[in-house]
Coordinates of C-alpha atoms in Angstrom, one line a residue:
M1 CA -4.7 -8.1 -2.2
V2 CA -5.6 -12.0 -2.5
V3 CA -6.2 -14.0 -5.6
L4 CA -8.9 -15.5 -7.0
S5 CA -9.1 -19.4 -7.9
Q6 CA -11.4 -20.3 -10.4
P7 CA -13.7 -18.2 -12.8
V8 CA -17.0 -19.1 -11.6
A9 CA -20.3 -17.9 -13.1
L10 CA -22.0 -15.2 -11.6
D11 CA -25.3 -16.5 -11.1
N12 CA -24.4 -19.7 -9.2
H13 CA -22.8 -17.7 -6.3
A14 CA -25.1 -14.7 -5.9
S15 CA -26.8 -16.2 -3.0
A16 CA -23.3 -16.9 -1.3
I17 CA -22.1 -13.4 -1.5
P18 CA -22.4 -11.3 1.7
T19 CA -24.3 -8.1 2.0
Y20 CA -23.8 -5.0 4.1
K21 CA -26.2 -2.2 5.1
P22 CA -24.5 1.4 3.8
V23 CA -22.5 3.3 6.1
P24 CA -21.7 7.1 6.5
V25 CA -19.4 8.6 4.2
L26 CA -16.4 10.2 4.6
T27 CA -16.4 14.2 3.9
S28 CA -12.9 15.1 1.2
Q29 CA -11.9 17.0 4.3
S30 CA -11.7 14.0 6.8
I31 CA -9.6 11.7 4.7
P32 CA -5.9 12.9 4.6
V33 CA -4.5 14.6 1.0
V34 CA -1.1 14.9 0.6
D35 CA 0.2 17.3 -2.4
L36 CA 3.1 15.6 -3.1
T37 CA 4.7 19.0 -4.3
D38 CA 4.6 20.2 -0.9
P39 CA 7.4 20.7 1.3
E40 CA 5.9 19.2 4.0
A41 CA 4.6 16.1 2.1
K42 CA 6.8 13.5 4.2
T43 CA 5.4 14.8 7.3
L44 CA 1.8 14.5 6.5
I45 CA 2.5 10.8 4.8
V46 CA 4.1 9.6 8.2
K47 CA 1.2 11.1 10.2
A48 CA -1.9 9.3 7.6
C49 CA 0.0 6.3 8.0
E50 CA 0.0 6.6 11.6
E51 CA -3.6 7.4 12.3
F52 CA -5.4 5.8 9.4
G53 CA -3.0 3.4 7.3
F54 CA -4.5 5.2 3.8
F55 CA -4.4 8.6 2.6
K56 CA -5.0 10.3 -0.9
V57 CA -2.2 11.4 -3.4
V58 CA -3.0 14.7 -5.7
N59 CA -0.3 16.3 -8.2
H60 CA 1.2 12.8 -8.4
G61 CA 2.4 13.6 -12.0
V62 CA 0.7 10.7 -13.8
P63 CA -0.6 11.6 -17.2
P64 CA -4.7 12.0 -16.6
D65 CA -4.8 10.6 -19.9
L66 CA -2.7 7.7 -18.9
M67 CA -4.7 6.5 -16.3
T68 CA -8.1 6.5 -18.8
R69 CA -6.4 4.9 -21.5
L70 CA -6.1 1.9 -19.2
E71 CA -9.1 2.1 -17.6
Q72 CA -10.7 2.1 -21.1
E73 CA -8.9 -0.9 -22.3
A74 CA -10.0 -2.9 -18.8
V75 CA -13.5 -1.9 -19.6
R76 CA -13.1 -3.4 -23.1
F77 CA -11.6 -6.7 -21.8
F78 CA -14.1 -7.2 -19.2
A79 CA -17.0 -6.7 -21.8
L80 CA -15.9 -9.7 -23.9
P81 CA -18.0 -12.7 -24.1
Q82 CA -17.2 -14.6 -20.8
S83 CA -16.0 -17.9 -22.9
F84 CA -13.3 -15.8 -24.1
K85 CA -12.0 -14.2 -20.7
N86 CA -11.9 -17.8 -19.1
Q87 CA -9.3 -18.7 -21.9
A88 CA -6.8 -16.1 -19.6
G89 CA -8.0 -18.4 -16.4
P90 CA -7.8 -19.3 -13.9
P91 CA -5.0 -17.0 -12.0
E92 CA -2.2 -19.6 -11.3
P93 CA -1.8 -16.8 -9.4
Y94 CA -1.8 -14.0 -12.7
G95 CA -4.5 -14.3 -15.0
Y96 CA -7.9 -14.1 -15.1
G97 CA -10.6 -14.9 -12.4
S98 CA -14.4 -14.5 -11.2
K99 CA -16.3 -14.4 -8.1
R100 CA -14.6 -17.2 -6.0
I101 CA -11.6 -15.5 -3.8
G102 CA -9.2 -17.5 -2.5
P103 CA -9.6 -21.3 -1.8
N104 CA -11.4 -21.3 1.5
G105 CA -15.0 -20.3 0.1
D106 CA -14.8 -16.8 0.1
V107 CA -17.0 -14.9 -2.8
G108 CA -17.6 -11.3 -4.2
W109 CA -19.6 -9.5 -6.8
I110 CA -16.1 -8.8 -8.8
E111 CA -13.8 -10.3 -11.7
Y112 CA -10.4 -9.1 -12.2
I113 CA -7.0 -9.4 -14.3
L114 CA -3.8 -10.4 -12.0
L115 CA -0.9 -9.3 -13.9
N116 CA 3.1 -9.4 -12.9
A117 CA 4.6 -6.2 -12.6
N118 CA 8.0 -7.1 -13.2
P119 CA 9.1 -7.9 -17.1
Q120 CA 11.8 -10.1 -15.5
L121 CA 9.4 -12.5 -13.8
L122 CA 6.5 -12.8 -16.8
S123 CA 4.2 -15.6 -16.1
P124 CA 2.3 -17.5 -18.6
K125 CA -1.0 -16.4 -18.0
T126 CA 0.3 -12.4 -18.1
T127 CA 1.4 -13.7 -21.6
A128 CA -1.9 -15.6 -22.6
I129 CA -3.9 -12.1 -21.7
Y130 CA -1.4 -10.1 -23.7
R131 CA -2.0 -12.7 -26.5
Q132 CA -5.6 -12.6 -26.4
T133 CA -5.9 -8.2 -26.4
P134 CA -5.1 -5.5 -28.9
Q135 CA -1.3 -4.6 -28.6
I136 CA -2.9 -1.3 -27.2
F137 CA -3.9 -3.1 -23.7
R138 CA -0.2 -4.2 -23.3
E139 CA 1.3 -0.8 -24.4
A140 CA -1.4 1.0 -22.0
V141 CA -0.5 -1.1 -19.2
E142 CA 3.1 -1.0 -19.3
E143 CA 3.2 2.8 -19.7
Y144 CA 0.8 2.9 -16.9
M145 CA 3.1 0.8 -14.6
K146 CA 6.0 2.9 -15.4
E147 CA 4.6 5.8 -14.0
V148 CA 2.8 4.2 -11.0
K149 CA 6.0 3.0 -9.9
E150 CA 7.5 6.4 -9.8
V151 CA 4.6 7.1 -7.3
T152 CA 5.2 4.7 -5.3
F153 CA 8.7 4.8 -5.1
K154 CA 8.7 8.7 -4.6
V155 CA 6.0 7.9 -1.8
L156 CA 8.3 5.4 0.1
E157 CA 11.1 7.5 0.1
M158 CA 9.2 10.2 1.6
V159 CA 7.9 7.9 4.3
A160 CA 12.0 7.1 5.1
E161 CA 12.7 10.8 5.1
G162 CA 9.4 11.5 7.3
L163 CA 10.5 8.6 9.7
G164 CA 13.7 9.6 9.4
I165 CA 15.5 6.2 8.2
E166 CA 18.5 6.4 6.0
P167 CA 19.6 5.7 3.5
R168 CA 16.5 7.3 2.2
D169 CA 15.7 4.5 -0.4
T170 CA 15.9 1.7 1.9
L171 CA 11.9 1.1 1.9
S172 CA 12.1 2.0 -2.2
K173 CA 14.9 -0.2 -3.3
M174 CA 13.1 -3.2 -2.3
V175 CA 10.0 -2.7 -4.8
R176 CA 13.0 -1.2 -6.9
D177 CA 15.0 -4.3 -7.2
E178 CA 14.6 -6.0 -11.0
K179 CA 13.6 -9.3 -8.7
S180 CA 10.8 -7.4 -7.0
D181 CA 7.5 -9.3 -6.5
S182 CA 5.0 -6.4 -7.3
C183 CA 1.5 -7.0 -9.5
L184 CA -1.0 -4.7 -10.9
R185 CA -4.7 -5.8 -10.7
L186 CA -7.5 -4.5 -12.6
N187 CA -11.0 -5.2 -11.0
H188 CA -14.5 -5.1 -12.1
Y189 CA -17.6 -4.5 -10.1
P190 CA -20.5 -4.9 -12.0
T191 CA -23.7 -3.1 -11.0
A192 CA -25.7 -5.0 -8.4
E193 CA -29.9 -4.6 -7.9
E194 CA -30.1 -3.3 -3.9
E195 CA -31.2 -6.2 -1.8
A196 CA -33.9 -6.1 0.5
E197 CA -34.0 -3.5 3.5
K198 CA -31.2 -1.3 1.5
M199 CA -28.4 -3.9 1.4
V200 CA -25.7 -4.0 -0.7
K201 CA -23.5 -7.0 -2.2
V202 CA -20.1 -6.8 -1.2
G203 CA -17.5 -6.6 -4.2
F204 CA -14.4 -7.8 -2.4
G205 CA -14.4 -8.4 1.2
E206 CA -12.7 -7.0 4.1
H207 CA -8.9 -7.6 4.0
T208 CA -5.3 -6.0 4.4
D209 CA -3.0 -5.8 1.7
P210 CA -0.1 -8.0 2.2
Q211 CA 2.7 -6.3 0.1
I212 CA 4.5 -2.8 1.5
I213 CA 2.2 -0.2 0.0
S214 CA -0.6 -0.2 -2.4
V215 CA -1.3 2.4 -4.9
L216 CA -5.1 2.4 -6.2
R217 CA -6.8 4.4 -8.8
S218 CA -10.5 3.7 -9.6
N219 CA -13.3 5.5 -11.9
N220 CA -15.8 8.0 -10.2
T221 CA -18.1 5.1 -8.7
A222 CA -18.0 4.6 -5.0
G223 CA -17.9 1.5 -3.2
L224 CA -14.3 1.7 -1.2
Q225 CA -14.5 1.7 2.4
I226 CA -11.8 1.8 5.0
C227 CA -12.1 0.8 8.6
M228 CA -11.2 3.2 11.4
K229 CA -9.5 2.6 14.3
D230 CA -12.9 2.2 16.5
G231 CA -13.7 -0.7 14.4
S232 CA -16.5 1.6 12.1
W233 CA -16.7 1.6 8.3
V234 CA -16.6 4.6 6.5
A235 CA -17.2 4.9 2.7
V236 CA -14.1 6.6 1.0
P237 CA -15.5 9.5 -1.7
P238 CA -14.0 8.5 -5.1
D239 CA -11.9 10.7 -7.1
H240 CA -10.5 9.2 -10.8
S241 CA -7.7 12.0 -10.8
S242 CA -6.2 10.7 -7.6
F243 CA -4.5 8.0 -6.1
F244 CA -5.2 6.1 -2.8
I245 CA -2.3 4.9 -0.8
N246 CA -2.6 1.9 1.6
V247 CA 0.1 0.8 4.2
G248 CA 0.3 -3.3 3.7
D249 CA 1.2 -5.8 6.5
A250 CA 4.8 -5.7 5.2
L251 CA 5.3 -2.1 6.2
Q252 CA 3.2 -2.2 9.2
V253 CA 6.2 -4.9 10.3
M254 CA 8.7 -3.0 9.4
T255 CA 7.6 0.0 11.5
N256 CA 7.0 -2.8 14.1
G257 CA 3.2 -1.4 14.1
R258 CA 3.6 2.4 14.1
F259 CA 1.8 2.1 10.9
K260 CA -1.1 0.1 10.4
S261 CA -2.2 -2.0 7.3
V262 CA -5.7 -0.7 7.0
K263 CA -8.1 -3.3 6.5
H264 CA -10.6 -2.2 3.3
R265 CA -13.3 -3.6 1.7
V266 CA -15.2 -2.6 -2.0
L267 CA -19.1 -2.8 -2.0
A268 CA -20.9 -3.0 -5.2
D269 CA -22.8 0.0 -6.6
T270 CA -26.7 -0.2 -7.6
R271 CA -26.3 1.8 -10.5
R272 CA -22.9 2.1 -11.9
S273 CA -20.2 -0.6 -12.2
R274 CA -16.6 0.1 -10.8
V275 CA -13.3 -0.3 -12.4
S276 CA -9.9 -0.1 -10.0
M277 CA -6.2 -0.5 -11.5
I278 CA -4.5 -1.4 -8.2
Y279 CA -0.1 -1.6 -8.1
F280 CA 1.0 -3.7 -5.4
G281 CA 4.6 -3.0 -4.5
G282 CA 6.1 -6.0 -3.1
P283 CA 9.9 -7.0 -2.5
P284 CA 11.6 -10.2 -4.1
L285 CA 10.7 -13.3 -2.5
S286 CA 13.8 -13.8 -0.4
Q287 CA 13.4 -10.4 1.4
K288 CA 14.0 -10.5 4.8
I289 CA 11.0 -9.0 6.8
A290 CA 11.4 -7.9 10.4
P291 CA 11.5 -4.3 12.2
L292 CA 14.2 -1.9 10.8
P293 CA 16.7 -1.6 13.1
F294 CA 16.8 2.0 12.5
L295 CA 13.4 2.4 14.2
V296 CA 13.9 -0.5 16.7
P297 CA 17.4 -0.7 17.7
K298 CA 17.1 -3.8 20.0
Q299 CA 15.5 -7.4 18.6
E300 CA 13.8 -7.6 22.0
D301 CA 11.8 -4.5 21.1
W302 CA 10.3 -6.4 17.9
L303 CA 6.6 -7.2 17.8
Y304 CA 7.1 -9.8 15.1
K305 CA 9.7 -12.4 14.4
E306 CA 11.6 -12.4 10.9
F307 CA 10.4 -13.9 8.0
T308 CA 10.4 -13.6 4.2
W309 CA 8.5 -12.1 1.7
S310 CA 7.9 -15.8 0.3
Q311 CA 7.0 -17.1 3.4
Y312 CA 4.3 -14.5 4.1
K313 CA 2.9 -14.6 0.7
S314 CA 2.4 -18.4 0.8
S315 CA 0.8 -18.2 4.4
A316 CA -1.3 -15.0 3.4
Y317 CA -3.0 -16.7 0.1
K318 CA -3.6 -19.7 2.1
S319 CA -5.9 -17.6 4.7
K320 CA -9.3 -16.5 4.5
L321 CA -10.0 -12.9 3.2
G322 CA -10.5 -11.4 6.7
D323 CA -8.3 -13.3 8.6
Y324 CA -5.8 -11.1 10.6
R325 CA -2.6 -12.8 9.0
L326 CA -0.2 -11.1 11.0
G327 CA -0.8 -12.9 13.8
L328 CA 1.1 -16.2 12.9
F329 CA 4.0 -13.8 13.0
E330 CA 3.8 -11.9 15.8
K331 CA 6.6 -12.8 18.6
Q332 CA 4.7 -14.1 21.5
P333 CA 4.6 -12.6 25.2
L334 CA 7.8 -13.1 27.3
L335 CA 5.7 -14.8 30.1
T336 CA 4.4 -17.2 27.5
Q337 CA 7.8 -17.9 26.1
R338 CA 9.0 -18.6 29.6
S339 CA 6.2 -20.7 30.3
N340 CA 6.8 -23.2 26.9
V341 CA 10.7 -23.6 28.7

């Protein structure tokens, strides 16, 4: 997840938005699906995180009408006049943004709202959005976040159990913390005309999510794609009743590379607009991120340097969308270290 810097008129940047040819679609059987009520869920989650860095969650317990209500409120907001929406921007990093992704020239066929998910750290732009929208909007956001946080905690605790990490809340307590740096992103990808030679516009270019874990729910419009281990891209069939879980950069580090932060992107649909809601579970800014001692007892076996979430977040938001951000925090090979002595 990378924030957009300023609202930009769509027409002014349409020619700069990248395009891709459509790719094969994964069948439902190809995507790991985890039933959270399954006694083997923790084992299936670990396997999915190792093989894909991505999986679908069913029987998650979040009421369908709550998901639908937030989607409807998001649609109402994005349907407002552009001049009204711009009053909630530019994002700092929270607020309304459009088309420009980050400070380094990335653009996409997208507009969005980024909201702070921690009521203890409410931002002025988040407050501004709540002032400019009906009370039902804030209520839908807060109810949705309450429920999706519980899904996040449950999944992270299952990850810990599946890896044999003790205590069970080693990962979830970072997101539960009253100072956790988590956020909710509401994305809107308008319909886009098909380009020449069957090319489609990029809504959000390829990237990984910096946080520990991402919990995504979207409407029934296609567009999400993930990158497989062999470098090929596959499209994920939409399912508005389920959640899709992404391993984030921080979790890749904490598992010392055993889990991979999945690279993903969104392509704009030529027939229907796409609305997605993503909860990014992040630790407190001061939280130290490093391979977990339970998994990697010897520091000489660490693949990454220790850093705080604040340091990584600052570095990630200054990068281009498709950069391999963890490269700056990988430990140098021993031979290289000796040559510098």
